[in-house]
Every structure is written in structure tokens, then in C-alpha cells.
PDB file of C-alpha atoms in Angstrom:
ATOM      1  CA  UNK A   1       0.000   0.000   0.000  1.00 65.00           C
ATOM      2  CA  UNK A   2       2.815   2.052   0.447  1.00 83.00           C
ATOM      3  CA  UNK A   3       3.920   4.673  -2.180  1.00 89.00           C
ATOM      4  CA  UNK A   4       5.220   7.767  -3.664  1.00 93.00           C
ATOM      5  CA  UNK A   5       5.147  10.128  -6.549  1.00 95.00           C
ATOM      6  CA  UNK A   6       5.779  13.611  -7.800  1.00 95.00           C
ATOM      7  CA  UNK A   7       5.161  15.955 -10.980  1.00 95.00           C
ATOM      8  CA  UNK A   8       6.069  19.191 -11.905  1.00 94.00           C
ATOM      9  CA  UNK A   9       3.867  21.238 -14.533  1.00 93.00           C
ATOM     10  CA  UNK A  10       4.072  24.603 -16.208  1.00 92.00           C
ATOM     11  CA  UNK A  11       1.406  26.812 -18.386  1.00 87.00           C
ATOM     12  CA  UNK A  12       4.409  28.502 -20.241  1.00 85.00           C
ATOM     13  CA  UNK A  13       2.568  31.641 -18.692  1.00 84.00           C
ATOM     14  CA  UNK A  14       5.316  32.132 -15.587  1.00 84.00           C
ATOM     15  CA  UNK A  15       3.270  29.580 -13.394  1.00 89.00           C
ATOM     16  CA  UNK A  16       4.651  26.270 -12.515  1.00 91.00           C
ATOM     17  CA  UNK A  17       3.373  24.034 -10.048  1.00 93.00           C
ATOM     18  CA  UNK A  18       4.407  20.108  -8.383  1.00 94.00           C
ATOM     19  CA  UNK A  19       2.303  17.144  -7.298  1.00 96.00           C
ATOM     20  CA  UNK A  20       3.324  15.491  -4.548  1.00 96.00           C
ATOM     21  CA  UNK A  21       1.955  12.313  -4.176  1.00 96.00           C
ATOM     22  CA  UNK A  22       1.885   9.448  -1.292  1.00 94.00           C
ATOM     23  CA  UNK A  23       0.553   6.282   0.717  1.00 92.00           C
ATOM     24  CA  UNK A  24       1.041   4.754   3.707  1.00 89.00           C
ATOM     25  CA  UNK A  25      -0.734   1.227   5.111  1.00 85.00           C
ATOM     26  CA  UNK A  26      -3.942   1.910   6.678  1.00 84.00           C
ATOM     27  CA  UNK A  27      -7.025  -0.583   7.197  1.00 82.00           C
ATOM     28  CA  UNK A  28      -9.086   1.303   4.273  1.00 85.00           C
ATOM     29  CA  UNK A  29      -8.867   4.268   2.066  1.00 90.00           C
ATOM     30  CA  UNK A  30      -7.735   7.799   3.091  1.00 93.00           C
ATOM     31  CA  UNK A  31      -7.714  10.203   0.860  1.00 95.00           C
ATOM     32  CA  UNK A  32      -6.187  13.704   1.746  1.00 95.00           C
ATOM     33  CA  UNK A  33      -5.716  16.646  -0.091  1.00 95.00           C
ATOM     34  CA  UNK A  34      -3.723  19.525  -0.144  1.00 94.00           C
ATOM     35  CA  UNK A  35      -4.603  22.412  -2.571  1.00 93.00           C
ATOM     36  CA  UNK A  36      -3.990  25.884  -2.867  1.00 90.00           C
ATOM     37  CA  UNK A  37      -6.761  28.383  -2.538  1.00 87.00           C
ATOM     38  CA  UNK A  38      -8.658  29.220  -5.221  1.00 89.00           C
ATOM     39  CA  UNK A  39      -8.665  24.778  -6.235  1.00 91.00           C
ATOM     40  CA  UNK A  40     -11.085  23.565  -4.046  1.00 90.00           C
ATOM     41  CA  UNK A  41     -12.835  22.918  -7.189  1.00 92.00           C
ATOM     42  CA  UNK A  42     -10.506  20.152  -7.927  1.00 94.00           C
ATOM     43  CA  UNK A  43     -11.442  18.127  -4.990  1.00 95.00           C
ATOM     44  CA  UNK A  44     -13.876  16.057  -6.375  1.00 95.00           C
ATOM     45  CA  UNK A  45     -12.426  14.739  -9.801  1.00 96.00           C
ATOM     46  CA  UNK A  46      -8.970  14.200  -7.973  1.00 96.00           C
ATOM     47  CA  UNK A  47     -11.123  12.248  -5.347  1.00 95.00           C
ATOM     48  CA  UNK A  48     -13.225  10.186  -8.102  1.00 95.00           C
ATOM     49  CA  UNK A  49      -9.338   9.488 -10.217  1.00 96.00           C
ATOM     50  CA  UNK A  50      -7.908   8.404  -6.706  1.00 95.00           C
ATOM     51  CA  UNK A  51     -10.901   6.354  -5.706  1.00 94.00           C
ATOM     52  CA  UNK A  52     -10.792   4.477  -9.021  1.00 93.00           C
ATOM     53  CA  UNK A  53      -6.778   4.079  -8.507  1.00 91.00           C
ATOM     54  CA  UNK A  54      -6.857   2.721  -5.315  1.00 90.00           C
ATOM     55  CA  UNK A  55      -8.551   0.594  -2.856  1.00 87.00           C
ATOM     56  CA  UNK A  56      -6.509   0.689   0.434  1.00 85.00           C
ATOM     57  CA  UNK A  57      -3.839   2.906   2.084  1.00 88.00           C
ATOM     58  CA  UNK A  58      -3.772   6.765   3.892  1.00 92.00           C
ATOM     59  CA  UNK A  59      -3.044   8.920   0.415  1.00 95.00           C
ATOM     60  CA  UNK A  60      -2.171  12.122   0.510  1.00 95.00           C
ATOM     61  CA  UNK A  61      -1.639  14.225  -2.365  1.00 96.00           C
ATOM     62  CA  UNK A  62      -0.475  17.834  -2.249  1.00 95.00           C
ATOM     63  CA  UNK A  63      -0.192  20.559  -4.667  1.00 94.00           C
ATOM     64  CA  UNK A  64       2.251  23.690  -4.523  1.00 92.00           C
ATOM     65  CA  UNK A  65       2.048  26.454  -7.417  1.00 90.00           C
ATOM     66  CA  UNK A  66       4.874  29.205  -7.716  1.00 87.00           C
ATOM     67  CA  UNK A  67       6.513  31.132 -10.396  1.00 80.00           C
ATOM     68  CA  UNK A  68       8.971  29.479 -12.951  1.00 73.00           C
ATOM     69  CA  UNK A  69      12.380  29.784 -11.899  1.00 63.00           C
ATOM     70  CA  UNK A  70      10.879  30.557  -8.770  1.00 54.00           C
ATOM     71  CA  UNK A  71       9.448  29.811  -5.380  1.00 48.00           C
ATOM     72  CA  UNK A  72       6.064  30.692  -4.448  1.00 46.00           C
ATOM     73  CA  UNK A  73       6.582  34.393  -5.150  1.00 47.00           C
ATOM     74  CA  UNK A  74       9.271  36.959  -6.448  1.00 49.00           C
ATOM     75  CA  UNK A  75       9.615  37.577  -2.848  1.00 57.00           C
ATOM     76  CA  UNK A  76       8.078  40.022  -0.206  1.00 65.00           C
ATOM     77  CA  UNK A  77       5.400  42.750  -1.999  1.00 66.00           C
ATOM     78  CA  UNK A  78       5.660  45.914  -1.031  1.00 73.00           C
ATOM     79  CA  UNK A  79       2.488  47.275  -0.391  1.00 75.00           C
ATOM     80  CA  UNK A  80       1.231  44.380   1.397  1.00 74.00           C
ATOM     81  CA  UNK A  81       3.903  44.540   3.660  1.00 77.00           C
ATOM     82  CA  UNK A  82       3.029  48.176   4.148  1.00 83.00           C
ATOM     83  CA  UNK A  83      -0.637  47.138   4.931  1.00 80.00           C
ATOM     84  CA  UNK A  84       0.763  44.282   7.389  1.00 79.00           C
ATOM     85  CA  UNK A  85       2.832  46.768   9.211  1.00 83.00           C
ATOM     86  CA  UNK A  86       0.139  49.342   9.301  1.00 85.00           C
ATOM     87  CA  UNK A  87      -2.150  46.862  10.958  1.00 84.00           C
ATOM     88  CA  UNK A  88       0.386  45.502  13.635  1.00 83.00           C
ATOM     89  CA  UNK A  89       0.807  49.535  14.827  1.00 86.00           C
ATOM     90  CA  UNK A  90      -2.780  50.002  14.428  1.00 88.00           C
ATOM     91  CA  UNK A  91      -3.182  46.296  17.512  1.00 87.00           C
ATOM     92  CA  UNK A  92      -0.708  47.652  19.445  1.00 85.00           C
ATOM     93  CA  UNK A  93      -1.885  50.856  19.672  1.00 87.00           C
ATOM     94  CA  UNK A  94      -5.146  50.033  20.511  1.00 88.00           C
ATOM     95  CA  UNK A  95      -3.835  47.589  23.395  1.00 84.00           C
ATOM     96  CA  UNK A  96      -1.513  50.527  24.683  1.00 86.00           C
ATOM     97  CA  UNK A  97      -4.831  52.713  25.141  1.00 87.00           C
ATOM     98  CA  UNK A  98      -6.654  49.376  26.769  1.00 88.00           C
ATOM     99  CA  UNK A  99      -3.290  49.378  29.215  1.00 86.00           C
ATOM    100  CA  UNK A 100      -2.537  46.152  27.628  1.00 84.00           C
ATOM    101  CA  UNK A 101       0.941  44.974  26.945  1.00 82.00           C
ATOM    102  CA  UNK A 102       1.604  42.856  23.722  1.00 83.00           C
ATOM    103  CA  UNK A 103       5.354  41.652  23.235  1.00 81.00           C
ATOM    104  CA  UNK A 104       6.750  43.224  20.090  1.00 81.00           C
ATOM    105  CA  UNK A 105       5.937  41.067  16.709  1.00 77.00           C
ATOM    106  CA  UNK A 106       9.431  39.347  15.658  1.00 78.00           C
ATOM    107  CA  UNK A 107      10.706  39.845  11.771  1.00 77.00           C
ATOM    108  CA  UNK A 108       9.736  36.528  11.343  1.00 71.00           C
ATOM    109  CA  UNK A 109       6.214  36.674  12.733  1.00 74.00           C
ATOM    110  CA  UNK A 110       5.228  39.471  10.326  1.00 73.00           C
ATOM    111  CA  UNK A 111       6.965  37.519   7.607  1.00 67.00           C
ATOM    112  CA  UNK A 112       4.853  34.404   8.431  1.00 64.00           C
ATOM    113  CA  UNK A 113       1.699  36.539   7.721  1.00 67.00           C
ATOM    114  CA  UNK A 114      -0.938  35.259   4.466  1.00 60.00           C
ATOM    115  CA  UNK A 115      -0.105  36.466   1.639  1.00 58.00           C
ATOM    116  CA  UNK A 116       3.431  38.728   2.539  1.00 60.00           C
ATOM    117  CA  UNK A 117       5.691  36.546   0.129  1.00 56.00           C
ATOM    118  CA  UNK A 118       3.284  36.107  -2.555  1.00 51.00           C
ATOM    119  CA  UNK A 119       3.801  38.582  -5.815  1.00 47.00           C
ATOM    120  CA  UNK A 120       1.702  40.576  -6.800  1.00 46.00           C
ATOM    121  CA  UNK A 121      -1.851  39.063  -8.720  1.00 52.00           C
ATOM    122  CA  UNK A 122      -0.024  35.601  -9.405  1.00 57.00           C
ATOM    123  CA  UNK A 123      -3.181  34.114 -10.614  1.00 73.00           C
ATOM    124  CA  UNK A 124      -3.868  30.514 -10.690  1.00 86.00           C
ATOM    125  CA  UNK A 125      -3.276  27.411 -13.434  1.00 89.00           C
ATOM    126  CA  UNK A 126      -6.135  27.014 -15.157  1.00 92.00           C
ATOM    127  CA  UNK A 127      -7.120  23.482 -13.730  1.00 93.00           C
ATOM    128  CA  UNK A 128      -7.785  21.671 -16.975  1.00 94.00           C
ATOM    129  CA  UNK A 129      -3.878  21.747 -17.267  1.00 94.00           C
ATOM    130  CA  UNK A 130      -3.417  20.491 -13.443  1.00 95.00           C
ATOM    131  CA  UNK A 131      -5.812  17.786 -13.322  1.00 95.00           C
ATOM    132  CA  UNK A 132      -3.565  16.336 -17.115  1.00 95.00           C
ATOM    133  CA  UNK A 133      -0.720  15.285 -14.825  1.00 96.00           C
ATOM    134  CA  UNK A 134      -3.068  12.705 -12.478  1.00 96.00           C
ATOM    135  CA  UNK A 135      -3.227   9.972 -14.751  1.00 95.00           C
ATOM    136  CA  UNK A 136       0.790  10.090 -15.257  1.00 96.00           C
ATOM    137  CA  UNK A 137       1.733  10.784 -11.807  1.00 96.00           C
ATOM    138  CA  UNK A 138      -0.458   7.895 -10.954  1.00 96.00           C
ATOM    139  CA  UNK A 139       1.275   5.846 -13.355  1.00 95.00           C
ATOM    140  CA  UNK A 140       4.161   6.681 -12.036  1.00 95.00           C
ATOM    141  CA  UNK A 141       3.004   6.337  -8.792  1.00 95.00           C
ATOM    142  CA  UNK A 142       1.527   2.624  -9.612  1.00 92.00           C
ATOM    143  CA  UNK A 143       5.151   1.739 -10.933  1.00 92.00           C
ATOM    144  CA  UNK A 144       6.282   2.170  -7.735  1.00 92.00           C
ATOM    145  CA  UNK A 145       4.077   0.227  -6.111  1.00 89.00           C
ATOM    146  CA  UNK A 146       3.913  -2.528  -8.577  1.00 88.00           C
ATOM    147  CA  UNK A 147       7.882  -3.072  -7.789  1.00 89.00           C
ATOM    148  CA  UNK A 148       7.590  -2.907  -4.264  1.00 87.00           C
ATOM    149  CA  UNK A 149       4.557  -5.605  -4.551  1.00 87.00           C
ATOM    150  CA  UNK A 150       6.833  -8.089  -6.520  1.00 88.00           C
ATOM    151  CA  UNK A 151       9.490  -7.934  -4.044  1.00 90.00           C
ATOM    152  CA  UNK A 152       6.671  -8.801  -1.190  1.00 91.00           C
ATOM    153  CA  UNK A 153       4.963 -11.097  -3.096  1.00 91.00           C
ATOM    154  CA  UNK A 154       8.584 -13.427  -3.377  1.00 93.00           C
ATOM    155  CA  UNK A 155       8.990 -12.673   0.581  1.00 94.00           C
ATOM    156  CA  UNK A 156       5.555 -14.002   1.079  1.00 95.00           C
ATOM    157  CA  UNK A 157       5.767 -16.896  -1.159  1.00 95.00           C
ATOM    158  CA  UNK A 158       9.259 -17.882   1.152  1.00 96.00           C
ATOM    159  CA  UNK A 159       6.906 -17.250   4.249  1.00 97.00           C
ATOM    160  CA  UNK A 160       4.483 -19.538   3.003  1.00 97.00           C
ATOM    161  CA  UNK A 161       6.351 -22.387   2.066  1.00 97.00           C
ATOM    162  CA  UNK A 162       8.104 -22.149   5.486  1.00 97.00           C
ATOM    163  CA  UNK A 163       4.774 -22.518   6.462  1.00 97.00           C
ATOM    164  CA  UNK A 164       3.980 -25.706   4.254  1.00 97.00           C
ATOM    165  CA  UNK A 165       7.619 -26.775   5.796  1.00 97.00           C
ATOM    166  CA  UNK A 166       6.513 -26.728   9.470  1.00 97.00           C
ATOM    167  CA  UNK A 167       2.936 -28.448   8.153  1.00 96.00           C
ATOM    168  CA  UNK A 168       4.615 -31.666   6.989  1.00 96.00           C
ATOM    169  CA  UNK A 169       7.148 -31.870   9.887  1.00 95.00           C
ATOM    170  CA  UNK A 170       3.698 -31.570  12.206  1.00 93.00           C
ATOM    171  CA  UNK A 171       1.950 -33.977  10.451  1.00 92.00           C
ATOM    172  CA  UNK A 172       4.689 -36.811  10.826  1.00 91.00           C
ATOM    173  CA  UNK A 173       5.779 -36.238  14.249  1.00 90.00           C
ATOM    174  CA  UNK A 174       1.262 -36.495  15.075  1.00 85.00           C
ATOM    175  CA  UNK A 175       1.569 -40.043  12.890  1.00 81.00           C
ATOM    176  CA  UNK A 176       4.887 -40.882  15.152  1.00 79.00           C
ATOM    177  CA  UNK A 177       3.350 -40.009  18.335  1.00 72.00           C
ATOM    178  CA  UNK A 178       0.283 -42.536  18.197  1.00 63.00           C
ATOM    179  CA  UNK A 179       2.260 -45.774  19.003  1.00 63.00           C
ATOM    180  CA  UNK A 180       4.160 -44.239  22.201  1.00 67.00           C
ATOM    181  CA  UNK A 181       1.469 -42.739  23.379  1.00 62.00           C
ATOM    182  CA  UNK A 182      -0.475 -46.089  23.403  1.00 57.00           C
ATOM    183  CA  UNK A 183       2.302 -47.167  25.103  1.00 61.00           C
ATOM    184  CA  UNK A 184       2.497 -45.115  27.997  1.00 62.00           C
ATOM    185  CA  UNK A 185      -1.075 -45.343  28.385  1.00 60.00           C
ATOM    186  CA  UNK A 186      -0.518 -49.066  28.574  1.00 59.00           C
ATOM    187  CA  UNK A 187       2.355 -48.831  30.993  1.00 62.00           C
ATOM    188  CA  UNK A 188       0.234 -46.294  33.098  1.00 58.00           C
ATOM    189  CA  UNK A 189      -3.076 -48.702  33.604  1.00 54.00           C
ATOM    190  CA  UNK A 190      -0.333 -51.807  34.416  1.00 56.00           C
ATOM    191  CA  UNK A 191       0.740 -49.400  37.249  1.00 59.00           C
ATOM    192  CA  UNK A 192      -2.458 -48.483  38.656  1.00 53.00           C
ATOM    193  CA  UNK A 193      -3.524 -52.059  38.730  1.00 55.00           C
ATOM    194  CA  UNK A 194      -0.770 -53.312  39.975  1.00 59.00           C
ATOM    195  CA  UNK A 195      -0.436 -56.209  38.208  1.00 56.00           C
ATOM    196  CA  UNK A 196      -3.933 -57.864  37.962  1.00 57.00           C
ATOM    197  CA  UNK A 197      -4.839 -58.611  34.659  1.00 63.00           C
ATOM    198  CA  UNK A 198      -5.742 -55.568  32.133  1.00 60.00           C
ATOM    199  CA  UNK A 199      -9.398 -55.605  30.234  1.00 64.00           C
ATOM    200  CA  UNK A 200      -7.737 -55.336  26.787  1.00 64.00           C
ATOM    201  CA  UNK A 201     -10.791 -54.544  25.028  1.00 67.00           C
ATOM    202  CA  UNK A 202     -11.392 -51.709  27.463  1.00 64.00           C
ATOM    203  CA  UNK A 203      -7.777 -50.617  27.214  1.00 59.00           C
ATOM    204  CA  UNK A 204      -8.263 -50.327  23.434  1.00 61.00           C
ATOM    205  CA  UNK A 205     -11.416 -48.554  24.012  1.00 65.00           C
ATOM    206  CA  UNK A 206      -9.550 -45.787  25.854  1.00 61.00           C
ATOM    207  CA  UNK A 207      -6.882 -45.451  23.622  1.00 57.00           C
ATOM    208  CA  UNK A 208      -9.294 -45.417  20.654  1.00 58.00           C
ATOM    209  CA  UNK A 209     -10.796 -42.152  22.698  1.00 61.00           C
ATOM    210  CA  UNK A 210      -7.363 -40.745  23.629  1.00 61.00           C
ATOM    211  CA  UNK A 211      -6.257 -40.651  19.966  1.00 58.00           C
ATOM    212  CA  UNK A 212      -9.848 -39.373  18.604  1.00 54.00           C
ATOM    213  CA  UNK A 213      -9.203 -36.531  21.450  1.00 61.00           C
ATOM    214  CA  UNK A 214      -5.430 -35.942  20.336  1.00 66.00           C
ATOM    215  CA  UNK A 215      -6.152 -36.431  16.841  1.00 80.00           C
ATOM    216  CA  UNK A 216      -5.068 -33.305  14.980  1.00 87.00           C
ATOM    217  CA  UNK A 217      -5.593 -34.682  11.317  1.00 87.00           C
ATOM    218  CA  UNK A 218      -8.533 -32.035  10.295  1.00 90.00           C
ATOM    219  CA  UNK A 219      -6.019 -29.507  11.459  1.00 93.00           C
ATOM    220  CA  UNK A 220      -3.298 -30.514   8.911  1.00 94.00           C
ATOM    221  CA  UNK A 221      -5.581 -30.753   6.512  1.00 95.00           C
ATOM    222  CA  UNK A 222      -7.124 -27.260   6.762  1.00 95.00           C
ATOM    223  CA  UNK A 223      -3.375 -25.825   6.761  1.00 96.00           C
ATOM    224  CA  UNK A 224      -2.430 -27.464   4.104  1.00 96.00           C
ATOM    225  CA  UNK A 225      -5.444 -26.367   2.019  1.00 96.00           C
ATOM    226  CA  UNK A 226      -4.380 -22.555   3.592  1.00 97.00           C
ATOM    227  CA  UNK A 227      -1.098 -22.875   2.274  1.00 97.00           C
ATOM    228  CA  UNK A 228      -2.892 -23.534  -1.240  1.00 96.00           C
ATOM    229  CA  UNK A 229      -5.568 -20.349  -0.808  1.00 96.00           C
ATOM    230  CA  UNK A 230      -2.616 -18.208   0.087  1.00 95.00           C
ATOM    231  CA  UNK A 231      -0.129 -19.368  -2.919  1.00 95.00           C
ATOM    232  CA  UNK A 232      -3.615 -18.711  -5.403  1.00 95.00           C
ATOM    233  CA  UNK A 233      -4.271 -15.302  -3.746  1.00 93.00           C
ATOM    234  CA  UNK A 234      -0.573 -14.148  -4.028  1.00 92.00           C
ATOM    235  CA  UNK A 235      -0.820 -15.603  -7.731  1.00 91.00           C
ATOM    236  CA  UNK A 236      -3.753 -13.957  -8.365  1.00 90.00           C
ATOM    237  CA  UNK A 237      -2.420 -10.363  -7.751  1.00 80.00           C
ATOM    238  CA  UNK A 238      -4.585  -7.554  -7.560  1.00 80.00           C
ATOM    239  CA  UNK A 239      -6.529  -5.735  -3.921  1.00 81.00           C
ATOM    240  CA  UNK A 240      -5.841  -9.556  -2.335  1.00 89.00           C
ATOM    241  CA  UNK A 241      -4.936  -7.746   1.180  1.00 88.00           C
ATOM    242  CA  UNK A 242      -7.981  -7.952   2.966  1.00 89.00           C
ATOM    243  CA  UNK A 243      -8.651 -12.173   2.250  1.00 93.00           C
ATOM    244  CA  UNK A 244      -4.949 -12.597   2.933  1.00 94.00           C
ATOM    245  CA  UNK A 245      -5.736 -11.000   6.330  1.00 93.00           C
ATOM    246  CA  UNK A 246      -8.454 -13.277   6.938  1.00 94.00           C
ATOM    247  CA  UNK A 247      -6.607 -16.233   5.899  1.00 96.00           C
ATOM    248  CA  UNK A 248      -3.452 -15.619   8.268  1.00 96.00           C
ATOM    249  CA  UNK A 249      -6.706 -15.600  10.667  1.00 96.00           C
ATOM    250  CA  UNK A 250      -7.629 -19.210   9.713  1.00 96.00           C
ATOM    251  CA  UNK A 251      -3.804 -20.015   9.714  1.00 97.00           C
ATOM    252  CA  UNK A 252      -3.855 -18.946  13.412  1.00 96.00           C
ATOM    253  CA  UNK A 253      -6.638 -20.704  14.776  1.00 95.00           C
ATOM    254  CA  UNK A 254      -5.720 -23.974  13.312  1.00 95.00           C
ATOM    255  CA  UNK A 255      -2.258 -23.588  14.753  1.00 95.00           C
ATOM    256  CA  UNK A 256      -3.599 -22.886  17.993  1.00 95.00           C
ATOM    257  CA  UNK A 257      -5.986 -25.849  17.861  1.00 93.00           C
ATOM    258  CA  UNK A 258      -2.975 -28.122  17.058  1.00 92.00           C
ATOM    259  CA  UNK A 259      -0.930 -27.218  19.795  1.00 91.00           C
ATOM    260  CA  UNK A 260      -3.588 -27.819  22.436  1.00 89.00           C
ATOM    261  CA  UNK A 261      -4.293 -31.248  21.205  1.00 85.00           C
ATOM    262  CA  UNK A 262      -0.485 -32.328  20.434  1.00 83.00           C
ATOM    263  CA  UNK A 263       0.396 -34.584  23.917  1.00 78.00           C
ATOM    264  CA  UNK A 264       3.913 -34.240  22.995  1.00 82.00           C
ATOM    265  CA  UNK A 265       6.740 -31.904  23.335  1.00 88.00           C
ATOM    266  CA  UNK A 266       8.355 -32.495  19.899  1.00 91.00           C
ATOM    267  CA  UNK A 267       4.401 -31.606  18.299  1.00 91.00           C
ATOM    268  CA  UNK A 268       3.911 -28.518  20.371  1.00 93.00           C
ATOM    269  CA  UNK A 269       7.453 -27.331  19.567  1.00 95.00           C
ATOM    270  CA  UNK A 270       6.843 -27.212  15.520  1.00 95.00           C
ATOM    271  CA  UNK A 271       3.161 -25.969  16.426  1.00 94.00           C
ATOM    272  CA  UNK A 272       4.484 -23.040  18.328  1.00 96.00           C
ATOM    273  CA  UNK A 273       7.713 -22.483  15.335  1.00 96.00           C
ATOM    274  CA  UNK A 274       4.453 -22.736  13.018  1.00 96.00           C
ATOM    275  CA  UNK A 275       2.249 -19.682  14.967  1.00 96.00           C
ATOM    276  CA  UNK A 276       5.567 -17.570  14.918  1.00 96.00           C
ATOM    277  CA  UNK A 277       5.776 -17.935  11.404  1.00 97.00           C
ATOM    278  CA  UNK A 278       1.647 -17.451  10.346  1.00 97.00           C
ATOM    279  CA  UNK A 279       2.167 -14.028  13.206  1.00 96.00           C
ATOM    280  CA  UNK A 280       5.648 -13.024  10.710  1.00 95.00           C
ATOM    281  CA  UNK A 281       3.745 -13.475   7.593  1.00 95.00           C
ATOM    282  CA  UNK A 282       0.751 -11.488   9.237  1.00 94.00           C
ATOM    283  CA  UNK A 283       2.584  -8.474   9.843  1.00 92.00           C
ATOM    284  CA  UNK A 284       4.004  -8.791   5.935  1.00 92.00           C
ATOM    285  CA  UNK A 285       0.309  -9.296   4.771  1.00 91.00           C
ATOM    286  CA  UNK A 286      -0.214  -5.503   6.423  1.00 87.00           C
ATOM    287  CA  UNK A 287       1.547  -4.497   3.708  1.00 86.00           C
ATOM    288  CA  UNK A 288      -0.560  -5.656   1.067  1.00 86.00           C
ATOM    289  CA  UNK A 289      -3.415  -3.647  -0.657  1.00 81.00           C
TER     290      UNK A 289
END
């Protein structure tokens, strides 16, 4: 989601003007603008050509107009600096007859004042010629993006088959699991009864229901087909953000539910490696429109 942009423009008139244009990662879309005064009018077709752009991300785009070859002005006017002094005597003499005592105004107070710096009748771009540069500077600004996307697609990819890594190493230390556990459970009931003879079919019985508790085969199976949704989305391209989200979601819950059924240290080990590695690729999926 993140991104950045400029343009610079001139009407061959003395006016120039630049585009500044950017994104950070936010939950939906943000769109802020920044225009001079006098381009409100410009709000809403930027907003529509943003809208249609993008679909996630705080955006902020920002337009400064000056004079070619120049800054925003040919530097302090005049007569509007004789007006701005006029009115700072004009305050303080007013608070000197109230018995009110200002502190002087600094150079760079008055300076800061609307409207000091800026020449004389500038005028505006006409804003036919300011809303041409969207479409490139979004282009531009897409580019950007676009590159930044492949690069996080192949660190996702590398997440997820990490992932898919820690899913098979689950799945055959839950298939190694089921004949020592039987085992102990065998070795536990011989100790409780203290050598009298065991009720075999009742022993199976209870390690039938000790595996069906432990068993953690539906969970393997839903990560695995995760791992699958996730390589398709990435594949895919496009706004896949918001399922990727949800997925890492799914991801987490079936890690969790693993790790409270696993019984053995070696299980809950990978199942814990395997919710570090979902949480990573979470905060990576952030990053995705």
C-alpha cells in the first residue's frame, strides 16, 4: 500500500506548479488533499481518479504552485507589507490605550503573515492543465508500487512455504506419536492395577478415545489447504490484502488448535515455530493492498 510520486507542470505563462503524491498502510482508504486556494474545485475529480486508482492505504496528495524559476513568489510585496505593518501599529496601539501589553511582533512573525511573500496578482493554473498530470503521476506512482509488490509477493511466497515446511514436519511427528502414546497409556493402567490382569478390550477402548481426542488430522488438513488459498491469492495479484488478512486468521486458529491437542513436546514445539511464522507473515500481509 505504500507509495510515492511527484510531478512538476508549467502553463508557459510564468506559473509552474508540483504534485506530490503518497501512501502509507492503513485498514481502508484515506484520501487527503492539499490544494492551494482558489482549487477547491478540484477536490472532487482528484477524489473520483484516486478512488478508481486505489482501494486501500492513507493517500495524501499535495499541490504547490509558484513562479517558474521561482518559489512561491518573487519575494516580499511591497504594499502588502506596508498594509501588514500598518495593521500591527494600528493592535498595538489600541492595546496601549486598553493598558494592555503585547510583546513586540518578531521579523519573522510578520513575515509568516498570508499572503506577505506572494507577488503581486499571481493568478492561478487554469485546472484543466493540473488535473492532465493525475493519470501520469499515478502511473508513475503505480510503478512504484507494482515493484515494491513483486518484491513482497517473493517474501511471502518464502513465508508460506516455510509454512507448508513446518505443516509436513507436524503432520509426521502427530503419525509418530500414536504408538508411544499407546504405550504409555498401557504402561500407566499396568501401574495403577498393579499387576492384575488388564481388560484389553477396554484398554483399546480408551486409547481409541485418547487418539480421537489428540487427533489433529482435520487440522493438517485445513493448513495445508491454507497454504494452497494463500499461494492462489498471491498468484492472483490484484486488492488480495484484505482475504490474505483473513486467511493468516484461519492459519492462526488452526495452529492454535494443534498445539492444544499435540500430547507431545516435539508436536507442540513445531506448532508453536508454526504460529511464529503465520504471526511473521501477518505483519508482511499488512503491507498488502
Amino acid at each position: 500500500m505504500t507509495g510515492y510520486a511527484t510531478r512538476d507542470g508549467a502553463d508557459g505563462k510564468g506559473l509552474s506548479w508540483s504534485w506530490e503524491l503518497r501512501a502509507v498502510n492503513a485498514r481502508g482508504l484515506d484520501l487527503r488533499f492539499r490544494l492551494p486556494d482558489g482549487l477547491g474545485a478540484l477536490d472532487a475529480p482528484l477524489r473520483r481518479a484516486l478512488s478508481a486508482a486505489l482501494t486501500r492505504g492513507s493517500v495524501s496528495l499535495s499541490l504547490r504552485v509558484g513562479r517558474e524559476g521561482g518559489g512561491a513568489g518573487d519575494g516580499i510585496d511591497d504594499s502588502r507589507l506596508s498594509h501588514a505593518l500598518a495593521q500591527v501599529l494600528r493592535i498595538e496601539a489600541a492595546a496601549m490605550a486598553m493598558g494592555v501589553a503585547l510583546r513586540p511582533a518578531s521579523p519573522a512573525e510578520i513575515m509568516g503573515l498570508r499572503g506577505l511573500l506572494d507577488g503581486p496578482e499571481m493568478g492561478l493554473p487554469d485546472p484543466e492543465m493540473l488535473l492532465a498530470d493525475i493519470d501520469p503521476l499515478l502511473a508513475a506512482f503505480t510503478a512504484m508500487r507494482q515493484a515494491e509488490g513483486a518484491a513482497l509477493a517473493a517474501i511471502l511466497l518464502a513465508q508460506i512455504d516455510h509454512i507448508a515446511t513446518l505443516v509436513d514436519q507436524a503432520d509426521a511427528l502427530a503419525a509418530a506419536r500414536a504408538q508411544p502414546q499407546a504405550a504409555r497409556l498401557r504402561m500407566a493402567a499396568q501401574s495403577l492395577l498393579e499387576g492384575a490382569e488388564i481388560d484389553e478390550a477396554r484398554l483399546l477402548q480408551e486409547i481409541a478415545t485418547l487418539a480421537l481426542k489428540t487427533d489433529v488430522t482435520e487440522e493438517i488438513d485445513r493448513l495445508r489447504a491454507h497454504v494452497t488459498a494463500a499461494r492462489a491469492l498471491l498468484a492472483q495479484g490484484g486488492a488480495v490484502g484484505r482475504k490474505l488478512d483473513f486467511l493468516m486468521q484461519e492459519f492462526n486458529r488452526e495452529a492454535n488448535t494443534l498445539c492444544s491437542k499435540s500430547q507431545d513436546h516435539a508436536l507442540t514445539a513445531v506448532g508453536l515455530d508454526l504460529k511464529l511464522a503465520i504471526d511473521q507473515t501477518r505483519e508482511q500481509v499488512q503491507n498488502v493492498e
